[in-house]
Short mmCIF file of N, CA and C in Angstrom, two decimals:
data_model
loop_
_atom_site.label_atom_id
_atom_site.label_comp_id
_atom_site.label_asym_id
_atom_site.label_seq_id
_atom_site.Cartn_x
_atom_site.Cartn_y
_atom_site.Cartn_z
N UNK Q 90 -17.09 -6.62 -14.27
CA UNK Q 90 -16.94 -7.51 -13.13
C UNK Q 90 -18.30 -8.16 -12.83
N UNK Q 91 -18.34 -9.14 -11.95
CA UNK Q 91 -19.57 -10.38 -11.87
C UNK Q 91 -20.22 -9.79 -10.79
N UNK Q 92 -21.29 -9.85 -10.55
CA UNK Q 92 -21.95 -8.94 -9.45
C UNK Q 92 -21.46 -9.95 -8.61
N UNK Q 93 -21.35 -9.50 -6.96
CA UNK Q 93 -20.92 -9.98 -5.94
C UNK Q 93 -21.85 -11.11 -5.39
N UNK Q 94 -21.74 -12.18 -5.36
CA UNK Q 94 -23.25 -12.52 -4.64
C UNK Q 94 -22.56 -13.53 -3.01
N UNK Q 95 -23.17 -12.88 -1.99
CA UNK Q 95 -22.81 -12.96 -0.93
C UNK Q 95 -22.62 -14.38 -0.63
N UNK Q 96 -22.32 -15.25 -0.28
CA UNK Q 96 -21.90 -16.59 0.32
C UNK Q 96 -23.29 -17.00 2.05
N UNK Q 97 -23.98 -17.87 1.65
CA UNK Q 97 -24.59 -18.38 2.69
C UNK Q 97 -23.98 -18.64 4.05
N UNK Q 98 -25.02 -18.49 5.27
CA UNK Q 98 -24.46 -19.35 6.17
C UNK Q 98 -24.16 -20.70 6.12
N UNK Q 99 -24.66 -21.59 5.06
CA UNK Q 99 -24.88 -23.05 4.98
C UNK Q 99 -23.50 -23.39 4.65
N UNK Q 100 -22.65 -22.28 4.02
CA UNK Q 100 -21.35 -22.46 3.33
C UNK Q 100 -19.98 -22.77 4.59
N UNK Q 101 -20.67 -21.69 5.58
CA UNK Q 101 -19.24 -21.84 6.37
C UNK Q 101 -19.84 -23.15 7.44
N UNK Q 102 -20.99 -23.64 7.61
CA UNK Q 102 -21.24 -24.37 8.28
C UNK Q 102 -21.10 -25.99 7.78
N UNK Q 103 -19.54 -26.30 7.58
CA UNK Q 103 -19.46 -27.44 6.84
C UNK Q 103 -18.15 -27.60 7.60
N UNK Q 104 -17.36 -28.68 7.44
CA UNK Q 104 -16.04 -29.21 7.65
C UNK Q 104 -15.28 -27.90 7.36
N UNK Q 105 -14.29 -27.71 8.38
CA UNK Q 105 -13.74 -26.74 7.64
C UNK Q 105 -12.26 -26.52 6.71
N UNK Q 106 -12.05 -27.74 6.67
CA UNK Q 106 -10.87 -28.11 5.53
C UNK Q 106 -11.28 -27.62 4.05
N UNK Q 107 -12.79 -28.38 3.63
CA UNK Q 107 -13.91 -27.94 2.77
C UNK Q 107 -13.84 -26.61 2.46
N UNK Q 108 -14.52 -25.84 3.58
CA UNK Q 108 -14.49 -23.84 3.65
C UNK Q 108 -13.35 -23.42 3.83
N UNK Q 109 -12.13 -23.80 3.98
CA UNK Q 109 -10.76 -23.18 3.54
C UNK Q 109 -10.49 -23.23 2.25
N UNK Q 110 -11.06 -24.60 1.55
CA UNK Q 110 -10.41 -24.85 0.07
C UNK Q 110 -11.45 -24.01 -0.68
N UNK Q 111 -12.46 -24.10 -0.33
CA UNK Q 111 -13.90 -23.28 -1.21
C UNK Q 111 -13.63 -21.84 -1.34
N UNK Q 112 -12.69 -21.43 -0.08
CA UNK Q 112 -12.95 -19.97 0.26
C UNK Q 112 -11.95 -19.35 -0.79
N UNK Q 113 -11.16 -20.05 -1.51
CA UNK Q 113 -9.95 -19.76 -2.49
C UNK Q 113 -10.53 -19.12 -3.36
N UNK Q 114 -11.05 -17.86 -4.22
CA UNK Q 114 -10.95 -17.47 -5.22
C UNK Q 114 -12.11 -16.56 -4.89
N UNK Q 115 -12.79 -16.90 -3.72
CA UNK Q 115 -14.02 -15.98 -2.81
C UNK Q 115 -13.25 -14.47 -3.00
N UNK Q 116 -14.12 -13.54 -3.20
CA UNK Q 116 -13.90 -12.30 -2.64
C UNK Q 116 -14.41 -11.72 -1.26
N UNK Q 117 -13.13 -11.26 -0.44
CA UNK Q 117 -13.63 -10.56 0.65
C UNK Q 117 -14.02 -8.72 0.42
N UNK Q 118 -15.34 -8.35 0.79
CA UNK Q 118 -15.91 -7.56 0.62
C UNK Q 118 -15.96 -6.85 1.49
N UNK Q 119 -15.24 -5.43 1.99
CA UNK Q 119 -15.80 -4.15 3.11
C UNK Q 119 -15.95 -3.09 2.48
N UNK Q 120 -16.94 -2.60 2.89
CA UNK Q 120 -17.59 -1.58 2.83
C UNK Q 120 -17.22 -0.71 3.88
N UNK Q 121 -16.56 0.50 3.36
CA UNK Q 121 -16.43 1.70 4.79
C UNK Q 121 -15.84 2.97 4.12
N UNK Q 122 -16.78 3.72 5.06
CA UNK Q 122 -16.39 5.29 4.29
C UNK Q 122 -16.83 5.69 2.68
N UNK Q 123 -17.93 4.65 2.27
CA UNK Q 123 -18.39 4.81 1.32
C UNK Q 123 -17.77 4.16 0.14
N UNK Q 124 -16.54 3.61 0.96
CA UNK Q 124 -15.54 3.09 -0.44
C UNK Q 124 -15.63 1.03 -0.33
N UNK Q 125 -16.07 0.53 -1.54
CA UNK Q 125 -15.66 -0.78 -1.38
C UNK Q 125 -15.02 -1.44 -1.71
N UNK Q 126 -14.20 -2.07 -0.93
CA UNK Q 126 -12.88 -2.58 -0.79
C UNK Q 126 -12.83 -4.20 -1.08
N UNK Q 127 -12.39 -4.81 -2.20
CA UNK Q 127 -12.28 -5.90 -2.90
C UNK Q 127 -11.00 -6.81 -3.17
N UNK Q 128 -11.11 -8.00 -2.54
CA UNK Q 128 -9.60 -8.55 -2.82
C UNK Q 128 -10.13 -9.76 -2.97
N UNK Q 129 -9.56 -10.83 -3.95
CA UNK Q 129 -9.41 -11.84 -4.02
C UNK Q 129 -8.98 -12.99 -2.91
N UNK Q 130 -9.51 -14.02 -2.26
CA UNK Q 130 -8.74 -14.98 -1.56
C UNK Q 130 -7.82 -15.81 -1.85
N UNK Q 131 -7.22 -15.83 -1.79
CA UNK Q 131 -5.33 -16.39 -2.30
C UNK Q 131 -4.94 -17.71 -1.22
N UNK Q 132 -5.05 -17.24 -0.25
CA UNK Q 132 -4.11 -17.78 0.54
C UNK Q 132 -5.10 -18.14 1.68
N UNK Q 133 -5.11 -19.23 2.52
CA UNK Q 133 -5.92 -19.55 4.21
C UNK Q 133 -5.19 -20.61 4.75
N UNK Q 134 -5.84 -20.49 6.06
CA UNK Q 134 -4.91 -21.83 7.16
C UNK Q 134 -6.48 -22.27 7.62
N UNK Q 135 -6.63 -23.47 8.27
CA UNK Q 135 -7.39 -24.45 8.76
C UNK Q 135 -6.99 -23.94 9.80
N UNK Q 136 -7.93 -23.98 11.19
CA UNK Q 136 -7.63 -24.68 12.43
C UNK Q 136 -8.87 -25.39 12.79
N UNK Q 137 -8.51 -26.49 13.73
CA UNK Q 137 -9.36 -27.41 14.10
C UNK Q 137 -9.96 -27.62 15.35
N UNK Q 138 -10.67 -26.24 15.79
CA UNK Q 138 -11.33 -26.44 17.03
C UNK Q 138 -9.99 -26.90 18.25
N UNK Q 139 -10.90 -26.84 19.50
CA UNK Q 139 -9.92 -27.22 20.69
C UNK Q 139 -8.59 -28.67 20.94
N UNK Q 140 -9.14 -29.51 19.90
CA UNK Q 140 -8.49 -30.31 19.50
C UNK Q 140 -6.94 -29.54 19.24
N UNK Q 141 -6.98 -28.79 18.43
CA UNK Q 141 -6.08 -28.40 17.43
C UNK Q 141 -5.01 -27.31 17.98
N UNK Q 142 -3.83 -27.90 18.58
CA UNK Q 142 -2.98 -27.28 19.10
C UNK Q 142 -2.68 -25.71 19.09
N UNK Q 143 -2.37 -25.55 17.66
CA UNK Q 143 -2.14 -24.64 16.98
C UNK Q 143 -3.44 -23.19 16.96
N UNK Q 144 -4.45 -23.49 17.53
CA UNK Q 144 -5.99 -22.58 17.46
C UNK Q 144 -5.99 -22.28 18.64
N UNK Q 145 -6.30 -20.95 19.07
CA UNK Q 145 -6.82 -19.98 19.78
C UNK Q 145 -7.59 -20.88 20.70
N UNK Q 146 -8.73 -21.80 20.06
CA UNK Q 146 -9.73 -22.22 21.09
C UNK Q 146 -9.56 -23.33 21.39
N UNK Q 147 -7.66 -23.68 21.48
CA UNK Q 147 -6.97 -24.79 21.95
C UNK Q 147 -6.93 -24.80 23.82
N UNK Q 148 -7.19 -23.97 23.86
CA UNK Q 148 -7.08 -23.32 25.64
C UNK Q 148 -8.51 -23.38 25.88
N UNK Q 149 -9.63 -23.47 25.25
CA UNK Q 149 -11.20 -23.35 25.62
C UNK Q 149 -11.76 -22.29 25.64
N UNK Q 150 -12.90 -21.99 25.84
CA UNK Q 150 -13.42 -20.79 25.73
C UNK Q 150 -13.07 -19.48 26.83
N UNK Q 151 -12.81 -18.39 25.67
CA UNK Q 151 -12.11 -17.19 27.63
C UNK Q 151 -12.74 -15.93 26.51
N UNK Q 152 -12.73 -15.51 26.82
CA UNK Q 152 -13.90 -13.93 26.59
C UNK Q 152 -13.09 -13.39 25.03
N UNK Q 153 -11.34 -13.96 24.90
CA UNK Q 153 -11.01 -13.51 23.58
C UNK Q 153 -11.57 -14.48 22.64
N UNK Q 154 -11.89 -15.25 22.78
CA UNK Q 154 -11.84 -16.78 21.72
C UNK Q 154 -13.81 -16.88 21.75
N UNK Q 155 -14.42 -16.57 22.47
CA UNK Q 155 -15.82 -16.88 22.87
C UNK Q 155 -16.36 -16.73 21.05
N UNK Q 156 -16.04 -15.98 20.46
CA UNK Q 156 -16.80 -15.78 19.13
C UNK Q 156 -16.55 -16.58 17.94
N UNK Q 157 -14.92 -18.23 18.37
CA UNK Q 157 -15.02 -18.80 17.31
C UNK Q 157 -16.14 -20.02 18.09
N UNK Q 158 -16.35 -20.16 19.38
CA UNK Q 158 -17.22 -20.77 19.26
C UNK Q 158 -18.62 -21.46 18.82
N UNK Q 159 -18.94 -19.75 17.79
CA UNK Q 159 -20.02 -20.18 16.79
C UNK Q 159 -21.53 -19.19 17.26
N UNK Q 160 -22.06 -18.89 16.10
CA UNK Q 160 -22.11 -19.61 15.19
C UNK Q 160 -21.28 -19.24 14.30
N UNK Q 161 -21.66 -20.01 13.30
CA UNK Q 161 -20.24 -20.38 11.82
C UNK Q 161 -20.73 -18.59 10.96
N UNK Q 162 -19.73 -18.58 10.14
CA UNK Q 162 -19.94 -17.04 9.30
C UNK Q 162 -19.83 -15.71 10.24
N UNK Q 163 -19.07 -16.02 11.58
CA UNK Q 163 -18.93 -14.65 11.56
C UNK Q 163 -17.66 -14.42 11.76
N UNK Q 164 -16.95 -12.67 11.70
CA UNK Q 164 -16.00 -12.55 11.44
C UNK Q 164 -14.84 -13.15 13.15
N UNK Q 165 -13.78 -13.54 13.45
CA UNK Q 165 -12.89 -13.37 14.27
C UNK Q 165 -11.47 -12.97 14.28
N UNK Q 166 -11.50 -11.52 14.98
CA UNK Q 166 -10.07 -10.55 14.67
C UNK Q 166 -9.70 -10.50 15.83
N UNK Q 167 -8.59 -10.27 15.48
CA UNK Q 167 -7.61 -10.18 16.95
C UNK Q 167 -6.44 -9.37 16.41
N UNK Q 168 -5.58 -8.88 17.51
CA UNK Q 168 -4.47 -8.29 17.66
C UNK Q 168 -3.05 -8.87 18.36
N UNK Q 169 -2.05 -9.24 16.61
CA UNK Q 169 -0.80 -9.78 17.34
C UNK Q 169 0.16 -8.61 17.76
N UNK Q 170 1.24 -9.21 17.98
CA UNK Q 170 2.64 -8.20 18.17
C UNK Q 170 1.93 -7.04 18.53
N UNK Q 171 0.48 -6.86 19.11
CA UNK Q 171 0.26 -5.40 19.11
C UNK Q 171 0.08 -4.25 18.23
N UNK Q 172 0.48 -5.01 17.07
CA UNK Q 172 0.78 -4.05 16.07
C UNK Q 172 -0.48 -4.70 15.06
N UNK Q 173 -0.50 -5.76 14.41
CA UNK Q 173 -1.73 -6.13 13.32
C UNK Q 173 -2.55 -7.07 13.62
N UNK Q 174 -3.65 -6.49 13.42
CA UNK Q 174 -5.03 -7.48 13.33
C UNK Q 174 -4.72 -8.34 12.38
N UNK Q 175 -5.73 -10.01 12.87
CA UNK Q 175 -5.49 -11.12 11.82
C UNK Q 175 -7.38 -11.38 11.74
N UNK Q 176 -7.21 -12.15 10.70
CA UNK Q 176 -9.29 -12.02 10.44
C UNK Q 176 -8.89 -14.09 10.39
N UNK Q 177 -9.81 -14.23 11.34
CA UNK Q 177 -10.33 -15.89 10.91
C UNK Q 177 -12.04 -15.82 10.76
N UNK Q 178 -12.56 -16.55 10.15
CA UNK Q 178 -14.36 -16.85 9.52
C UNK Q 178 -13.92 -18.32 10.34
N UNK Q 179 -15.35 -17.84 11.32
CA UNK Q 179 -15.78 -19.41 11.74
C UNK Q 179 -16.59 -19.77 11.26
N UNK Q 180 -16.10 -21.38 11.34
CA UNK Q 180 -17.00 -22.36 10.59
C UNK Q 180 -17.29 -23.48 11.88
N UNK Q 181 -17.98 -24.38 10.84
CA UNK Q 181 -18.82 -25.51 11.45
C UNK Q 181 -19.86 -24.94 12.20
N UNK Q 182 -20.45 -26.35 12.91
CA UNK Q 182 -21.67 -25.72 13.81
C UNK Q 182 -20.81 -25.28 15.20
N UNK Q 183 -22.23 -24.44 16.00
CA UNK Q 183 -21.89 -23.49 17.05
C UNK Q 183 -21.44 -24.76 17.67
N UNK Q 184 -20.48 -24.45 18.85
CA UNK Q 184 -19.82 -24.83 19.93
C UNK Q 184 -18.07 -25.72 19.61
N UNK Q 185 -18.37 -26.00 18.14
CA UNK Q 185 -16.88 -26.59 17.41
C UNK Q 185 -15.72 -26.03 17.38
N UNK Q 186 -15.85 -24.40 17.86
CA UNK Q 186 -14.68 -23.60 17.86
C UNK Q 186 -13.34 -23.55 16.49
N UNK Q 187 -13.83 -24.34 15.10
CA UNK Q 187 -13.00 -24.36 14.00
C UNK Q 187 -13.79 -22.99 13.43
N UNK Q 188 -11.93 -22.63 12.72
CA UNK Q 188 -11.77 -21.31 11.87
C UNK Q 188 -10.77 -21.55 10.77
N UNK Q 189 -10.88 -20.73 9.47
CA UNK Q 189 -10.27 -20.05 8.87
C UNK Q 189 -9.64 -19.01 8.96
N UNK Q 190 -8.57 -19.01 9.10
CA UNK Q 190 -7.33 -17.82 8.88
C UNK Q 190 -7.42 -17.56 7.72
N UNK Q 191 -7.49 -15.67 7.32
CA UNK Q 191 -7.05 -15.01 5.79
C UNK Q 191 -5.90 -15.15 5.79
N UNK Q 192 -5.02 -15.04 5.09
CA UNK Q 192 -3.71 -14.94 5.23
C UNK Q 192 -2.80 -13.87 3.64
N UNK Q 193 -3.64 -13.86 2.71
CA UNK Q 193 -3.41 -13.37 1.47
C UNK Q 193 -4.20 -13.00 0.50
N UNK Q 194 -4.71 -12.04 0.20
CA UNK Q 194 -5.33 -11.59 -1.01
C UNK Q 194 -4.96 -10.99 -1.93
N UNK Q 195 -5.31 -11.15 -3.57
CA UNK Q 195 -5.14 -10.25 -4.44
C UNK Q 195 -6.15 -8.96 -4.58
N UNK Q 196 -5.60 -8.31 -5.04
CA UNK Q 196 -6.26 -6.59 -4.59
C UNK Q 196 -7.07 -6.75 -5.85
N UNK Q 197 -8.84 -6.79 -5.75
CA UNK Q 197 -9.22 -6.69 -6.89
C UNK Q 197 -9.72 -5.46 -7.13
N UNK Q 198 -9.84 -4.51 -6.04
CA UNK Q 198 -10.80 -3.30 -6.17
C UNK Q 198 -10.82 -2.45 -5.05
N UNK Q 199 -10.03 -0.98 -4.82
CA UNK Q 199 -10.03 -0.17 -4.02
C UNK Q 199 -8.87 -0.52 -2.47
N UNK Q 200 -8.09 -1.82 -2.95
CA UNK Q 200 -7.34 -2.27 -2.25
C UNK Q 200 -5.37 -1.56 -2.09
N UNK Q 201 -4.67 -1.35 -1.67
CA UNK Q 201 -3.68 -0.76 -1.34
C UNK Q 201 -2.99 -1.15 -0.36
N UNK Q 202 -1.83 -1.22 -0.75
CA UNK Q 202 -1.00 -1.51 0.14
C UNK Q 202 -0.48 -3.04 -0.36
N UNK Q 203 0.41 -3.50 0.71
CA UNK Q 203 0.49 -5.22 0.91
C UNK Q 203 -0.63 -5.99 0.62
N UNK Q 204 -0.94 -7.25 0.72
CA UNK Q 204 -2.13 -7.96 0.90
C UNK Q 204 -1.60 -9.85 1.28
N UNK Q 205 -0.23 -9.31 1.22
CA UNK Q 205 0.69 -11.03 1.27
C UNK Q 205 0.55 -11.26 2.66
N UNK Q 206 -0.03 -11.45 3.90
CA UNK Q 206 0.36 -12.18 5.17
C UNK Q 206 -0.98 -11.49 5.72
N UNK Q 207 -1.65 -12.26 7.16
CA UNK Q 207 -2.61 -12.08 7.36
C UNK Q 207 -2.88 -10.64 8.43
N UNK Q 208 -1.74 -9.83 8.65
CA UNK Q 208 -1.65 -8.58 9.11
C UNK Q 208 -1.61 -7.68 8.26
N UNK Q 209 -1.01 -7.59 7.04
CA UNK Q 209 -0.99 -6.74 6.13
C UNK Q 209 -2.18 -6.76 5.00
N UNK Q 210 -2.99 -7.80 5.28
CA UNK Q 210 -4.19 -8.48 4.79
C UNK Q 210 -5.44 -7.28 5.25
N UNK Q 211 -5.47 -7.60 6.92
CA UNK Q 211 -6.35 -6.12 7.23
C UNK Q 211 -6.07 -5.11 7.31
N UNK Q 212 -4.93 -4.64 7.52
CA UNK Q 212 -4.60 -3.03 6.97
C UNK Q 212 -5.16 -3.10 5.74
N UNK Q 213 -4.69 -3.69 4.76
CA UNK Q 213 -5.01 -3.37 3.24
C UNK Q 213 -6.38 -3.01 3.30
N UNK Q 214 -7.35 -3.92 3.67
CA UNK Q 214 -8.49 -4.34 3.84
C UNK Q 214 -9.78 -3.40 4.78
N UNK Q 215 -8.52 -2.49 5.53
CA UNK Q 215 -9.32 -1.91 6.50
C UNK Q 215 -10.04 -2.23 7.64
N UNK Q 216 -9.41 -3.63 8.24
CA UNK Q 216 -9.94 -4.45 9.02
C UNK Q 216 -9.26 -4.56 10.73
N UNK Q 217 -9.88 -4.44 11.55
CA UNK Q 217 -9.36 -3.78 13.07
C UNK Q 217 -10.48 -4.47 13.44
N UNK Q 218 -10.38 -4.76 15.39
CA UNK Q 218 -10.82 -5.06 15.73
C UNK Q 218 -12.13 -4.58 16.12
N UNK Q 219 -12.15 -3.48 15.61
CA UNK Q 219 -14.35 -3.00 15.66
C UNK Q 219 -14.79 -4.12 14.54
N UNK Q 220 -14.31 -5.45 13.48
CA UNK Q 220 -15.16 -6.12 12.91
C UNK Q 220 -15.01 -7.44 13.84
N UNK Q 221 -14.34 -7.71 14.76
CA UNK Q 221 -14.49 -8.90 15.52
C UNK Q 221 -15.94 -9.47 15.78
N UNK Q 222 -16.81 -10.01 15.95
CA UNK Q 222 -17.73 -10.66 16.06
C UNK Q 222 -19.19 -10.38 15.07
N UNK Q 223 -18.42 -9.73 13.86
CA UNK Q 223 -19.17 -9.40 12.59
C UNK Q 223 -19.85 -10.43 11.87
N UNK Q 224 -20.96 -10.15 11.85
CA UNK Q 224 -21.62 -11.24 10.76
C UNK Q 224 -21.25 -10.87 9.42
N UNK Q 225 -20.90 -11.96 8.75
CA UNK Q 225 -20.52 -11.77 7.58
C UNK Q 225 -21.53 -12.11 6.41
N UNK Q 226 -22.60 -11.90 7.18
CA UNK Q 226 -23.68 -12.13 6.03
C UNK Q 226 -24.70 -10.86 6.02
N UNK Q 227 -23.87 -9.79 6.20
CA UNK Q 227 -23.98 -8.12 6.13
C UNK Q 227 -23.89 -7.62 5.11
N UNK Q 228 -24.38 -6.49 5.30
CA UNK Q 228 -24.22 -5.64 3.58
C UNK Q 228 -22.68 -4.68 3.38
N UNK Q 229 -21.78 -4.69 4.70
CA UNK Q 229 -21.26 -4.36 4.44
C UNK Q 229 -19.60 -4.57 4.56
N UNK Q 230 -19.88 -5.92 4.89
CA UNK Q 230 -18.46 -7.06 5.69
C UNK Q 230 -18.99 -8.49 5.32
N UNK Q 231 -18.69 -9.13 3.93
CA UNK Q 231 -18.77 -9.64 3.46
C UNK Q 231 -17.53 -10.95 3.05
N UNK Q 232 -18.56 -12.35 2.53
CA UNK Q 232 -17.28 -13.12 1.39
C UNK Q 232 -18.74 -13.44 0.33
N UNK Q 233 -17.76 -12.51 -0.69
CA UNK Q 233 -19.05 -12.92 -2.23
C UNK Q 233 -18.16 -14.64 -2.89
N UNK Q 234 -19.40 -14.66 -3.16
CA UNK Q 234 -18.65 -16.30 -4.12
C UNK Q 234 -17.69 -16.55 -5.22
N UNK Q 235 -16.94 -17.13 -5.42
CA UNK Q 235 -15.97 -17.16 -6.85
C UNK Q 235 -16.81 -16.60 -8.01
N UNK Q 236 -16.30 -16.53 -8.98
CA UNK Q 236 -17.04 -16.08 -9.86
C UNK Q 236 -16.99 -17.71 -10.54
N UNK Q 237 -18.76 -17.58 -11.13
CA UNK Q 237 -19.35 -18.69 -12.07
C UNK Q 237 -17.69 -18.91 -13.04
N UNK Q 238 -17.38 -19.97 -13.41
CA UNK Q 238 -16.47 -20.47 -14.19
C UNK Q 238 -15.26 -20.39 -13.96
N UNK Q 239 -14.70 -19.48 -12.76
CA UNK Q 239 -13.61 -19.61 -12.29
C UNK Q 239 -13.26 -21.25 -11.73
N UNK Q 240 -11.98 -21.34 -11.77
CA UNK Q 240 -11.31 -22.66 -10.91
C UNK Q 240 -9.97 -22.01 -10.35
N UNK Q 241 -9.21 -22.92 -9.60
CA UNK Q 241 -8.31 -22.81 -9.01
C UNK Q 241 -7.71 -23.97 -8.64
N UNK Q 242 -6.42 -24.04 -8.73
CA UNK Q 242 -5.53 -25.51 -8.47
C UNK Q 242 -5.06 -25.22 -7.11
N UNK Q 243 -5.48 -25.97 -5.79
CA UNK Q 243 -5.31 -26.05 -4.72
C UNK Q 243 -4.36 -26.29 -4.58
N UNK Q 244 -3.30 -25.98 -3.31
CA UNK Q 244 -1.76 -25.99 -3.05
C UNK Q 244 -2.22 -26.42 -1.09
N UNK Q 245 -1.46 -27.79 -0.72
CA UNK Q 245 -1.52 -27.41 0.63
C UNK Q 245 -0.35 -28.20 1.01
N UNK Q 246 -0.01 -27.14 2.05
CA UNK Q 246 1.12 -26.96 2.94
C UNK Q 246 0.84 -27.08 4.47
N UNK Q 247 2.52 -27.22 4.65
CA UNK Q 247 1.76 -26.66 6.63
C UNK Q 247 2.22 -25.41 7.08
N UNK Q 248 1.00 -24.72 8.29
CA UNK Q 248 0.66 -23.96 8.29
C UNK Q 248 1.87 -23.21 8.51
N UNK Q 249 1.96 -21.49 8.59
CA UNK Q 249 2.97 -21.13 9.20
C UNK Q 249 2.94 -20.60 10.33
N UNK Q 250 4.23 -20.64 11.38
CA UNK Q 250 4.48 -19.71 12.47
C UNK Q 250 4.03 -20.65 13.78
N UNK Q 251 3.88 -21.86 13.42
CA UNK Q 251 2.85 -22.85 14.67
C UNK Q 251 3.69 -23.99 15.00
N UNK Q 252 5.34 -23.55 14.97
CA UNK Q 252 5.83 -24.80 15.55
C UNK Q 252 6.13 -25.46 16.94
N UNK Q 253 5.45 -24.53 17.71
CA UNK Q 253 4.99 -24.48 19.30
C UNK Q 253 3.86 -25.62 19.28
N UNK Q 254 2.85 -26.22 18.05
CA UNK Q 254 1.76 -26.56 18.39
C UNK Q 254 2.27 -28.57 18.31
N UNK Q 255 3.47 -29.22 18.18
CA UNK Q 255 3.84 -30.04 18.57
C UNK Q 255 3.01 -30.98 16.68
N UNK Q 256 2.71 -31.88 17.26
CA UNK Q 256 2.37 -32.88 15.73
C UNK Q 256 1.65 -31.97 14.76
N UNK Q 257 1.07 -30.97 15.62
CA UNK Q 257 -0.30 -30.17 14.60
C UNK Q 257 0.67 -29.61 13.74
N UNK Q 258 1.84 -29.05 13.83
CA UNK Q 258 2.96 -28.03 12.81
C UNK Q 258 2.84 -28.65 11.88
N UNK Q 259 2.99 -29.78 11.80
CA UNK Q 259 2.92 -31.16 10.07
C UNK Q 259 2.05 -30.65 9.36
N UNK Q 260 1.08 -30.33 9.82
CA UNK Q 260 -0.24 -30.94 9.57
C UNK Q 260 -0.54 -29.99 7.97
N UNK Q 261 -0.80 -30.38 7.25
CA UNK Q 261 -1.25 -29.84 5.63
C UNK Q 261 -2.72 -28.90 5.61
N UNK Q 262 -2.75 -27.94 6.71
CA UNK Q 262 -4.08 -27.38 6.91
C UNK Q 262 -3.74 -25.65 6.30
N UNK Q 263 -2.85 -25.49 5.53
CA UNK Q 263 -2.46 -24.26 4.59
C UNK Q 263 -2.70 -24.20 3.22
N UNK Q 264 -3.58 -23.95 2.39
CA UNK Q 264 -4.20 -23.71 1.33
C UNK Q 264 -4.06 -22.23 0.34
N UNK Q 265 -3.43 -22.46 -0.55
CA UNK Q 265 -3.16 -21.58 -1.72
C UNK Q 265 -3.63 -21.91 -2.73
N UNK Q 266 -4.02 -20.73 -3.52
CA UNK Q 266 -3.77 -21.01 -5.22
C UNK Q 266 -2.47 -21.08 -5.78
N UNK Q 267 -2.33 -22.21 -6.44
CA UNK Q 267 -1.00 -22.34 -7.30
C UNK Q 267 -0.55 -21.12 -8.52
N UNK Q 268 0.88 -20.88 -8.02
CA UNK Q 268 1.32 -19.65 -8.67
C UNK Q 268 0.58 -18.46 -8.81
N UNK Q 269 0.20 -18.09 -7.36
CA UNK Q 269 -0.19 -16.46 -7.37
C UNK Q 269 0.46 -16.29 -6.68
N UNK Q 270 1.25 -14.93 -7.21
CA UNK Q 270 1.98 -14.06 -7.01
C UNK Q 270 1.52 -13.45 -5.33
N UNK Q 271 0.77 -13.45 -5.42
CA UNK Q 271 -0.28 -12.63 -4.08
C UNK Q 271 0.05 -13.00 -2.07
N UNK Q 272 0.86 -14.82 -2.58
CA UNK Q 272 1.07 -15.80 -1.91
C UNK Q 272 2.11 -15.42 -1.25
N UNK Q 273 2.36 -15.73 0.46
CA UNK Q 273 2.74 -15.40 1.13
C UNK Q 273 4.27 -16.19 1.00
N UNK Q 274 4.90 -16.01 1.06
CA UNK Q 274 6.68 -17.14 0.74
C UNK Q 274 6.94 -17.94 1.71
N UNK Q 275 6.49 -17.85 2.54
CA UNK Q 275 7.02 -18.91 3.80
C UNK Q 275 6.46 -20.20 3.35
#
């Protein structure tokens, strides 16, 4: 395997349509309990800052949302249904409130379980809300870079589960690799 090499801040601090499509083939990296835990990025959603119906920091800043406000590269988890944590990486510069949603990984290393939807993503992953406002430019909560010579044929869709968010539901801000298995069906 390619040694891991961690992903800059300069990376998530860009457009983030850009760092959704880039983030495709990235490995997400945790470290815990001595064991490190490796999955491929498969699958992400865009959101677009307060603008963007469909995003958390569509309502403005309130003490849950304060950490996609920036700066860019660190982790943001939360808890749906009560039941599973979801992981978004903010991007752009501080105060833009845009994120990436995980939504799917392939299990490359020490991974178990599901990895198809962005709740079964951090179980697999080992991910709860003690990594919420994680820098991800840590040694031990990480995104390492594609590997040198890899590619990937981009797939975009609209997002799922956001048809509350009115024109934004259209919107083509859902990003896959074409024909992995790993990929969520909706």
């Amino acid at each position: 395997m390619d040694p891991l090499r961690k992903l800059p801040r300069s990376f998530y601090d860009r457009d983030t349509v850009a760092v959704a499509c880039d983030l495709l083939g990235a490995r997400l990296v945790h470290q815990i309990d001595g064991v490190e835990r490796v999955g491929r990025i498969v699958e992400v959603e865009a959101y677009l800052g307060e603008v963007d119906l469909a995003a958390h920091s569509s309502k403005g800043r309130t003490p849950r949302t304060v950490i996609l406000f920036g700066p860019p590269g660190f982790a943001y988890v939360y808890l749906i249904y009560g039941i599973y944590c979801c992981m978004n990486i903010v991007t752009e510069r501080e105060g833009n409130a845009c994120a990436v949603l995980l939504r799917a990984l392939e299990p490359v290393r020490n991974v178990e379980g599901r990895t198809c939807g962005p709740g079964f993503l951090c179980r697999a992953m080992w991910i709860d809300r003690r990594q919420n406002g994680h820098d991800l430019l840590s040694d031990d909560f990480f995104v390492a870079e594609r590997p040198v010579g890899e590619t990937v044929q981009v797939v975009s869709r609209p997002r799922i589960g956001v048809d509350y968010s009115g024109v934004w539901a259209g919107k083509l801000l859902r990003f896959y690799i074409a024909d992995n298995p790993f990929v969520s069906k909706s």
